[in-house]
Coordinates of C-alpha atoms in Angstrom, one line a residue:
M1 CA 7.0 -2.6 10.5
A2 CA 9.0 -5.1 12.4
T3 CA 9.9 -8.6 11.0
E4 CA 9.6 -11.6 12.7
Y5 CA 13.2 -13.5 12.7
G6 CA 11.8 -16.7 13.2
Q7 CA 9.7 -16.3 9.7
G8 CA 12.1 -17.9 7.6
Y9 CA 12.5 -21.3 9.3
G10 CA 11.4 -24.2 8.1
L11 CA 12.5 -27.9 8.3
P12 CA 15.4 -28.8 5.9
A13 CA 14.1 -30.2 2.8
E14 CA 14.5 -34.1 2.4
P15 CA 16.6 -35.1 -0.1
G16 CA 15.5 -34.9 -3.6
H17 CA 12.7 -32.2 -2.9
P18 CA 12.5 -29.3 -6.0
G19 CA 13.6 -26.4 -3.4
D20 CA 17.0 -28.5 -2.3
A21 CA 19.8 -27.6 -3.8
E22 CA 21.3 -31.0 -2.9
G23 CA 18.1 -32.4 -4.5
R24 CA 18.9 -31.5 -7.7
R25 CA 22.6 -32.2 -8.1
H26 CA 23.0 -35.3 -11.0
R27 CA 25.2 -38.2 -10.5
L28 CA 27.0 -37.2 -14.2
P29 CA 28.9 -34.0 -14.4
A30 CA 27.8 -31.4 -16.6
A31 CA 30.4 -32.2 -19.3
L32 CA 28.8 -35.8 -20.0
R33 CA 24.9 -35.0 -19.3
A34 CA 25.2 -31.9 -21.6
P35 CA 24.3 -33.5 -24.9
V36 CA 21.2 -35.0 -23.6
E37 CA 19.9 -32.3 -21.7
G38 CA 16.5 -30.7 -22.8
R39 CA 18.4 -27.3 -22.7
T40 CA 21.0 -28.3 -25.3
W41 CA 18.5 -29.6 -27.5
R42 CA 16.0 -26.3 -27.2
E43 CA 19.1 -24.2 -28.1
L44 CA 20.1 -26.6 -31.0
V45 CA 16.4 -26.0 -32.4
Y46 CA 16.7 -22.4 -31.8
V47 CA 19.7 -22.3 -33.8
L48 CA 18.2 -24.5 -36.8
L49 CA 15.3 -22.5 -36.7
S50 CA 17.6 -18.8 -36.8
L51 CA 18.0 -19.5 -40.5
P52 CA 14.7 -19.6 -42.0
V53 CA 14.2 -16.9 -39.8
G54 CA 16.8 -14.8 -40.6
I55 CA 16.5 -15.0 -44.1
L56 CA 12.6 -14.0 -43.7
L57 CA 13.7 -11.1 -41.4
F58 CA 16.3 -10.2 -44.0
T59 CA 14.3 -10.7 -46.7
Y60 CA 11.4 -8.4 -45.8
A61 CA 14.1 -5.3 -44.1
V62 CA 16.0 -5.2 -47.3
T63 CA 13.1 -5.3 -49.7
M64 CA 10.9 -2.9 -47.6
V65 CA 13.2 -0.6 -46.4
S66 CA 14.7 -0.2 -50.6
L67 CA 11.2 0.1 -51.3
G68 CA 10.4 2.9 -49.2
A69 CA 13.9 4.7 -49.7
G70 CA 13.4 4.6 -53.0
L71 CA 9.6 6.3 -53.1
L72 CA 11.1 8.7 -50.6
V73 CA 10.8 11.1 -53.6
T74 CA 7.1 10.5 -53.7
F75 CA 4.5 11.0 -51.0
L76 CA 4.6 7.1 -50.5
G77 CA 8.2 6.9 -49.5
V78 CA 7.6 7.9 -46.1
P79 CA 4.6 5.6 -45.2
V80 CA 6.3 2.5 -46.9
L81 CA 9.2 2.6 -44.8
A82 CA 6.8 3.5 -41.3
A83 CA 5.3 0.2 -42.7
A84 CA 9.1 -1.5 -42.8
L85 CA 9.7 -0.5 -39.0
A86 CA 6.1 -1.5 -37.9
G87 CA 6.5 -4.8 -39.7
C88 CA 10.1 -5.5 -38.1
R89 CA 8.6 -4.5 -34.6
G90 CA 6.1 -7.0 -35.5
F91 CA 8.7 -9.7 -36.0
G92 CA 10.6 -8.6 -32.9
S93 CA 7.6 -9.7 -30.9
V94 CA 7.9 -13.1 -32.6
E95 CA 11.4 -13.1 -31.6
R96 CA 11.0 -12.8 -28.2
A97 CA 8.4 -15.5 -28.0
R98 CA 10.8 -18.0 -29.5
A99 CA 13.9 -17.1 -27.3
R100 CA 11.7 -17.1 -24.4
G101 CA 10.3 -20.6 -25.2
L102 CA 13.8 -22.1 -26.3
L103 CA 16.4 -20.0 -24.4
D104 CA 14.3 -19.1 -21.5
L105 CA 15.3 -15.6 -21.8
E106 CA 12.7 -12.9 -20.5
V107 CA 13.0 -9.9 -22.6
G108 CA 10.5 -7.0 -21.5
E109 CA 8.3 -5.1 -24.6
P110 CA 9.7 -2.0 -26.0
E111 CA 8.3 1.2 -25.1
P112 CA 5.2 1.7 -27.0
L113 CA 4.4 4.2 -29.7
R114 CA 3.8 7.6 -28.5
A115 CA 1.6 9.0 -31.1
K116 CA 1.0 12.9 -31.2
G117 CA -2.2 13.0 -32.3
Q118 CA -4.7 10.9 -34.4
G119 CA -4.8 9.7 -37.8
L120 CA -1.9 7.9 -40.0
M121 CA 0.5 10.7 -40.1
A122 CA 0.9 10.9 -36.4
W123 CA 1.3 7.1 -36.2
V124 CA 3.8 7.1 -39.1
G125 CA 5.8 9.6 -37.2
A126 CA 5.3 7.7 -34.0
V127 CA 7.1 4.8 -35.8
L128 CA 10.0 6.7 -37.3
K129 CA 10.8 8.7 -34.2
S130 CA 10.5 5.4 -32.2
G131 CA 14.2 3.9 -31.2
A132 CA 13.0 0.7 -30.7
S133 CA 11.5 0.6 -34.3
W134 CA 15.6 1.3 -35.8
R135 CA 16.6 -1.2 -33.5
A136 CA 14.2 -3.9 -34.6
L137 CA 15.2 -3.0 -37.5
L138 CA 19.0 -3.2 -36.9
Y139 CA 18.4 -7.0 -36.0
A140 CA 16.5 -8.2 -38.8
V141 CA 19.7 -7.0 -41.1
L142 CA 22.1 -8.6 -38.5
Q143 CA 20.1 -12.2 -37.9
L144 CA 20.9 -13.4 -41.3
P145 CA 24.9 -13.4 -41.2
W146 CA 24.9 -14.5 -37.6
S147 CA 22.4 -17.3 -38.4
V148 CA 24.4 -18.4 -41.1
F149 CA 27.5 -18.8 -39.5
S150 CA 26.2 -20.4 -36.1
F151 CA 23.6 -22.6 -38.4
V152 CA 27.2 -23.7 -40.1
V153 CA 28.8 -24.2 -37.2
T154 CA 26.0 -25.6 -35.5
V155 CA 25.1 -28.7 -37.5
T156 CA 28.9 -29.6 -38.9
L157 CA 29.7 -30.0 -35.0
W158 CA 26.6 -31.8 -34.3
S159 CA 27.0 -34.1 -37.8
V160 CA 30.2 -34.9 -37.3
G161 CA 30.5 -35.5 -33.4
W162 CA 27.4 -38.0 -33.6
S163 CA 28.9 -39.7 -36.9
L164 CA 32.0 -40.6 -35.4
V165 CA 30.6 -41.5 -32.2
T166 CA 28.3 -44.0 -33.5
Y167 CA 30.7 -45.1 -36.0
P168 CA 32.0 -48.6 -34.7
L169 CA 27.9 -49.0 -35.4
W170 CA 27.6 -48.5 -38.8
F171 CA 31.4 -48.7 -40.2
W172 CA 30.2 -51.6 -41.7
V173 CA 28.0 -50.2 -44.1
L174 CA 30.8 -48.9 -46.2
P175 CA 32.7 -52.2 -47.0
T176 CA 29.4 -53.6 -48.0
Y177 CA 27.5 -50.9 -49.7
G178 CA 30.2 -48.1 -50.4
G179 CA 32.9 -50.5 -52.0
Q180 CA 35.6 -49.2 -49.5
A181 CA 37.3 -50.7 -46.8
G182 CA 36.0 -47.8 -43.9
I183 CA 36.3 -44.1 -43.5
Q184 CA 38.8 -42.8 -45.9
L185 CA 41.5 -40.8 -43.8
Y186 CA 43.9 -40.1 -47.0
G187 CA 44.0 -40.9 -50.0
D188 CA 46.2 -40.5 -53.3
E189 CA 47.1 -42.6 -56.5
Q190 CA 49.9 -44.9 -54.7
R191 CA 48.2 -45.1 -51.2
Q192 CA 44.8 -45.1 -49.3
I193 CA 44.4 -44.7 -45.6
Y194 CA 41.1 -46.1 -44.3
L195 CA 40.1 -46.5 -40.6
D196 CA 38.9 -50.2 -40.3
N197 CA 40.8 -51.9 -37.8
P198 CA 39.6 -52.1 -34.3
F199 CA 41.9 -49.4 -32.8
E200 CA 41.3 -47.0 -35.4
I201 CA 37.6 -47.6 -35.1
A202 CA 38.0 -46.8 -31.2
V203 CA 40.2 -43.9 -31.9
T204 CA 37.3 -42.5 -34.4
A205 CA 34.7 -42.6 -31.6
G206 CA 37.0 -41.2 -28.8
V207 CA 37.3 -38.6 -31.0
G208 CA 33.7 -38.3 -32.2
L209 CA 32.7 -38.0 -28.6
L210 CA 35.0 -35.5 -27.7
V211 CA 33.3 -33.8 -30.4
T212 CA 30.0 -34.4 -29.2
L213 CA 30.5 -33.5 -25.6
A214 CA 32.2 -30.3 -26.8
T215 CA 29.6 -29.3 -29.3
P216 CA 26.9 -28.4 -26.7
W217 CA 29.5 -25.8 -25.0
I218 CA 30.0 -24.4 -28.3
V219 CA 26.2 -23.9 -29.5
R220 CA 25.2 -22.7 -25.7
A221 CA 28.6 -19.8 -26.8
L222 CA 26.5 -19.0 -30.0
T223 CA 23.0 -18.6 -28.8
T224 CA 25.0 -16.5 -26.0
V225 CA 25.3 -13.8 -28.9
D226 CA 21.6 -14.4 -29.8
R227 CA 20.7 -13.5 -26.4
V228 CA 22.4 -10.4 -26.5
M229 CA 21.0 -9.3 -29.2
V230 CA 17.7 -10.3 -28.5
H231 CA 17.8 -8.4 -25.5
G232 CA 20.1 -5.3 -26.9
L233 CA 17.9 -4.8 -29.9
L234 CA 14.2 -6.1 -28.9
G235 CA 13.9 -4.9 -25.5
P236 CA 13.2 -1.8 -24.2
S237 CA 15.9 0.7 -24.1
R238 CA 18.2 1.6 -20.9
L239 CA 16.1 4.8 -20.8
A240 CA 12.5 3.1 -20.9
T241 CA 13.5 0.8 -18.4
R242 CA 14.8 3.7 -16.4
V243 CA 11.5 5.5 -16.6
V244 CA 9.8 2.2 -15.7
E245 CA 11.9 2.0 -12.3
L246 CA 11.4 5.4 -11.4
E247 CA 7.4 5.2 -12.1
S248 CA 7.3 2.0 -9.8
D249 CA 9.6 3.7 -7.2
R250 CA 7.5 7.0 -7.3
G251 CA 4.1 4.6 -6.9
V252 CA 6.2 3.2 -3.6
V253 CA 7.2 6.7 -2.2
V254 CA 3.3 7.6 -2.7
D255 CA 2.2 4.4 -0.8
T256 CA 4.7 4.7 1.7
A257 CA 3.7 8.4 2.5
A258 CA 0.3 7.4 2.8
A259 CA 0.8 4.7 5.0
D260 CA 3.1 6.8 7.2
L261 CA 0.3 9.9 7.2
R262 CA -2.5 7.1 8.3
R263 CA 0.1 5.6 11.0
I264 CA 0.6 9.4 12.4
E265 CA -3.3 9.9 12.3
R266 CA -3.9 6.5 13.7
D267 CA -1.1 7.4 17.1
L268 CA -2.7 10.8 17.2
H269 CA -6.4 9.9 17.6
D270 CA -5.4 6.6 19.4
G271 CA -2.8 8.2 21.6
A272 CA -2.6 12.1 22.7
Q273 CA -5.8 13.1 21.3
A274 CA -7.7 10.5 23.4
R275 CA -6.0 11.5 26.5
L276 CA -6.3 15.3 25.8
V277 CA -10.3 14.7 25.3
A278 CA -10.5 13.0 28.7
L279 CA -8.0 15.5 30.0
A280 CA -10.1 18.0 29.3
M281 CA -13.3 16.4 30.7
D282 CA -11.5 15.8 33.5
L283 CA -10.4 19.5 34.1
G284 CA -14.0 20.2 33.2
L285 CA -15.4 18.3 36.5
A286 CA -12.4 19.5 38.7
K287 CA -13.8 23.2 38.0
E288 CA -17.4 22.3 38.8
K289 CA -16.2 20.4 41.9
L290 CA -13.8 23.2 42.8
R291 CA -16.1 25.2 44.9
E292 CA -18.3 21.9 46.3
D293 CA -15.8 19.5 47.1
P294 CA -11.7 21.2 46.8
Q295 CA -10.0 18.3 48.0
V296 CA -11.6 16.1 45.2
A297 CA -11.0 19.0 42.5
A298 CA -7.1 19.0 43.8
R299 CA -7.5 15.2 43.2
M300 CA -8.6 15.3 40.0
V301 CA -6.5 18.3 38.8
D302 CA -3.3 15.8 39.9
E303 CA -4.9 13.1 38.1
A304 CA -4.9 15.4 35.1
H305 CA -1.2 16.6 35.5
G306 CA -0.3 12.9 35.4
E307 CA -2.2 12.7 32.1
V308 CA -0.6 15.4 30.8
K309 CA 2.8 14.1 31.3
T310 CA 1.6 11.0 29.5
A311 CA 0.1 12.7 26.5
L312 CA 3.4 14.7 26.1
Q313 CA 5.8 11.6 25.9
E314 CA 3.3 10.7 23.5
L315 CA 3.7 13.1 21.5
R316 CA 7.4 13.3 21.6
D317 CA 7.9 9.7 20.7
L318 CA 5.8 10.1 17.9
A319 CA 7.7 13.7 16.7
R320 CA 10.7 11.6 17.2
G321 CA 9.1 9.0 14.7
I322 CA 8.6 11.3 12.6
H323 CA 12.0 13.1 12.4
P324 CA 13.9 13.4 15.7
A325 CA 15.3 16.9 16.6
V326 CA 18.8 15.0 17.6
L327 CA 19.3 14.2 13.7
T328 CA 18.7 17.6 12.3
D329 CA 21.2 19.1 15.1
R330 CA 23.5 16.6 15.9
G331 CA 23.8 14.1 13.3
L332 CA 23.7 10.6 12.6
D333 CA 26.3 9.5 15.0
A334 CA 24.1 10.8 18.1
A335 CA 20.7 10.0 16.6
L336 CA 21.9 6.3 16.1
S337 CA 23.6 6.2 19.6
S338 CA 19.8 7.2 21.0
V339 CA 18.2 4.7 19.3
A340 CA 20.3 2.0 20.3
S341 CA 20.4 3.0 23.8
R342 CA 16.5 2.6 23.8
C343 CA 17.2 -1.0 22.4
T344 CA 16.7 -3.9 24.6
V345 CA 19.8 -5.4 23.5
P346 CA 23.4 -4.0 24.1
V347 CA 24.6 -2.0 20.9
Q348 CA 27.8 -1.2 19.9
V349 CA 27.6 1.9 17.8
E350 CA 30.2 3.1 15.2
V351 CA 29.7 6.1 12.6
D352 CA 32.5 7.0 10.2
L353 CA 31.4 9.8 8.2
T354 CA 33.3 13.1 7.8
E355 CA 30.7 15.1 6.7
R356 CA 27.1 14.8 6.7
P357 CA 24.9 13.7 3.9
A358 CA 21.7 15.1 2.6
P359 CA 18.8 15.4 5.1
A360 CA 16.7 12.9 3.0
I361 CA 19.5 10.2 2.8
E362 CA 20.6 10.9 6.4
G363 CA 16.7 10.4 7.5
I364 CA 16.2 7.1 5.7
A365 CA 19.5 6.0 6.8
Y366 CA 18.2 6.9 10.7
F367 CA 14.8 5.1 10.0
T368 CA 16.7 1.8 8.3
A369 CA 18.7 1.5 11.7
S370 CA 15.8 2.1 13.9
E371 CA 13.6 -0.7 12.5
L372 CA 16.4 -2.8 12.2
L373 CA 17.0 -2.2 15.9
Q374 CA 13.4 -2.6 16.4
N375 CA 13.6 -6.3 14.7
I376 CA 16.3 -7.2 17.3
S377 CA 14.3 -6.1 20.0
K378 CA 11.3 -7.8 19.4
H379 CA 11.9 -10.9 17.5
S380 CA 15.7 -11.7 17.4
R381 CA 16.4 -12.9 20.7
A382 CA 20.3 -11.9 20.6
T383 CA 22.5 -10.8 23.5
W384 CA 24.3 -8.6 21.5
A385 CA 24.6 -6.3 18.3
A386 CA 26.4 -3.9 16.4
L387 CA 25.8 -1.1 14.2
E388 CA 28.0 0.4 11.6
V389 CA 28.1 3.7 9.4
W390 CA 30.6 4.4 6.8
R391 CA 30.8 5.9 3.2
A392 CA 32.5 4.0 0.5
E393 CA 33.0 6.2 -2.4
N394 CA 29.6 7.4 -3.8
R395 CA 27.3 5.1 -1.3
L396 CA 26.5 5.2 2.3
M397 CA 26.7 2.0 3.7
L398 CA 24.7 0.9 7.0
Q399 CA 25.4 -2.4 8.8
V400 CA 23.6 -4.2 11.3
V401 CA 24.9 -7.7 12.8
D402 CA 23.0 -9.8 15.7
N403 CA 23.5 -13.0 17.4
G404 CA 20.3 -13.8 17.2
V405 CA 18.4 -17.0 16.2
G406 CA 18.5 -15.6 12.4
G407 CA 15.8 -16.6 9.9
A408 CA 15.3 -13.2 8.9
D409 CA 13.7 -13.0 5.3
T410 CA 12.7 -10.2 2.6
S411 CA 10.4 -12.2 1.3
G412 CA 6.4 -13.0 2.1
G413 CA 5.6 -9.6 3.0
S414 CA 7.5 -9.2 5.9
G415 CA 8.6 -6.0 7.6
L416 CA 12.5 -6.2 5.8
S417 CA 10.2 -6.4 2.3
G418 CA 9.1 -3.2 2.9
L419 CA 12.1 -1.6 4.6
A420 CA 13.7 -3.2 1.3
E421 CA 11.0 -1.2 -1.3
R422 CA 12.0 2.2 0.3
L423 CA 15.3 1.8 -0.2
D424 CA 14.8 0.7 -3.8
A425 CA 12.7 3.9 -3.8
V426 CA 16.1 6.3 -3.6
D427 CA 18.3 3.7 -5.5
G428 CA 19.1 1.9 -2.1
I429 CA 20.0 -1.4 -1.6
L430 CA 19.0 -4.1 1.3
V431 CA 21.2 -7.6 1.6
V432 CA 20.0 -9.8 4.1
D433 CA 22.3 -12.5 5.4
S434 CA 20.5 -14.6 8.2
P435 CA 20.9 -18.5 7.9
P436 CA 18.9 -20.3 10.4
G437 CA 20.6 -19.9 13.9
G438 CA 22.1 -17.0 13.1
P439 CA 24.1 -14.6 13.2
T440 CA 21.8 -12.0 11.2
R441 CA 24.0 -9.7 9.2
V442 CA 22.1 -7.0 7.4
T443 CA 23.5 -4.3 5.1
A444 CA 21.5 -1.3 3.4
E445 CA 23.5 0.6 0.6
L446 CA 22.1 4.1 0.0
P447 CA 23.4 6.6 -3.1
W448 CA 25.5 9.5 -1.2
R449 CA 24.6 13.0 -1.9
A450 CA 26.1 15.5 0.5
E451 CA 24.4 18.2 2.6
R452 CA 24.0 21.0 1.1
S453 CA 22.3 23.6 3.4
R454 CA 20.0 23.2 6.3

């Protein structure tokens, strides 16, 4: 599972290329272009739609829940309450779609209903027991007061800001059709103050510009609350998300174990097993030649002896790839020093552990370091490397650094991608920092579990 370090190489992106950060830069700063950005207008549409949607959700939720609660004295109350919760779940799907389209917010589906049996009552029980149903109801209730607040703030700021910033264009309407000199700033029986001279008109437009520039950021802050509500109340719970992650990790572990078994079987079949079969045939021929031509038989036995040594070496290498004895007997320090001695690049090894981790974590750390050093030997073209292992609170840290050509990448189905999946299966993390030209720094982070007994 070696990774070609040059795999991530490519020609520098031309200016303006979609993948080039420089090409995405705008000439205007974000503060000036915010009022006309597409994101701003999508967020504005979201806030404007939130009020009628909030009224609909609140009316439905309060009406149906009140009806169901009132009918609880009869048999109909429970099904009506379940129908209310199911309707809220349906509205939640619509709200997730609205947030996805206007706020670019990706929210997963909540955990599905798990009915124990068939029929209406099984479905009713599943709806009432589902936490996602009650969170959807809570969202329907909370959406209205928040949508009213955000609607009022947004409409007020947008209307005031654009009205003032365009005041030099339409102030003539007031003396012509309104019967006053301009916008009235103050007025009583003795005195009236109007914004009617060029200086006051310019100041009014300046204030409007400030309000207009500030409004998108205020709306963005308001929609951040909407994002939190949609994600927290209409998305999957932490427990459901964790279950999905564990199911995915279990699949990775099963696939990895199956791949390792196939690799061991292939290595045995193509390596040691083939040599042992040939050895048995050679010994059989030597046995037949023993009486007829002892010298030829002795030569064949000598060749067979050499095949035995080669087969034993292959078996040792295969056993070392499964789980080396030095790791079990002496721990990570000795095992990693042994791996580093076989690397084609001089490797400085430093293991700072006061106690040994659990055997499973220790084994994963060993094979992670082994594959990273194998990558360095095959692809990095480095002249030196360093391997460090230490403990940081409840995490086991492993870092491999080399001065090679760089370009290592975890994408594209590379060996590092498979290594990252293996670490993720045990709540580990793989971070690769490998700019073109080097150096390459790969950091693996594993959960720390202390050794119990061996």
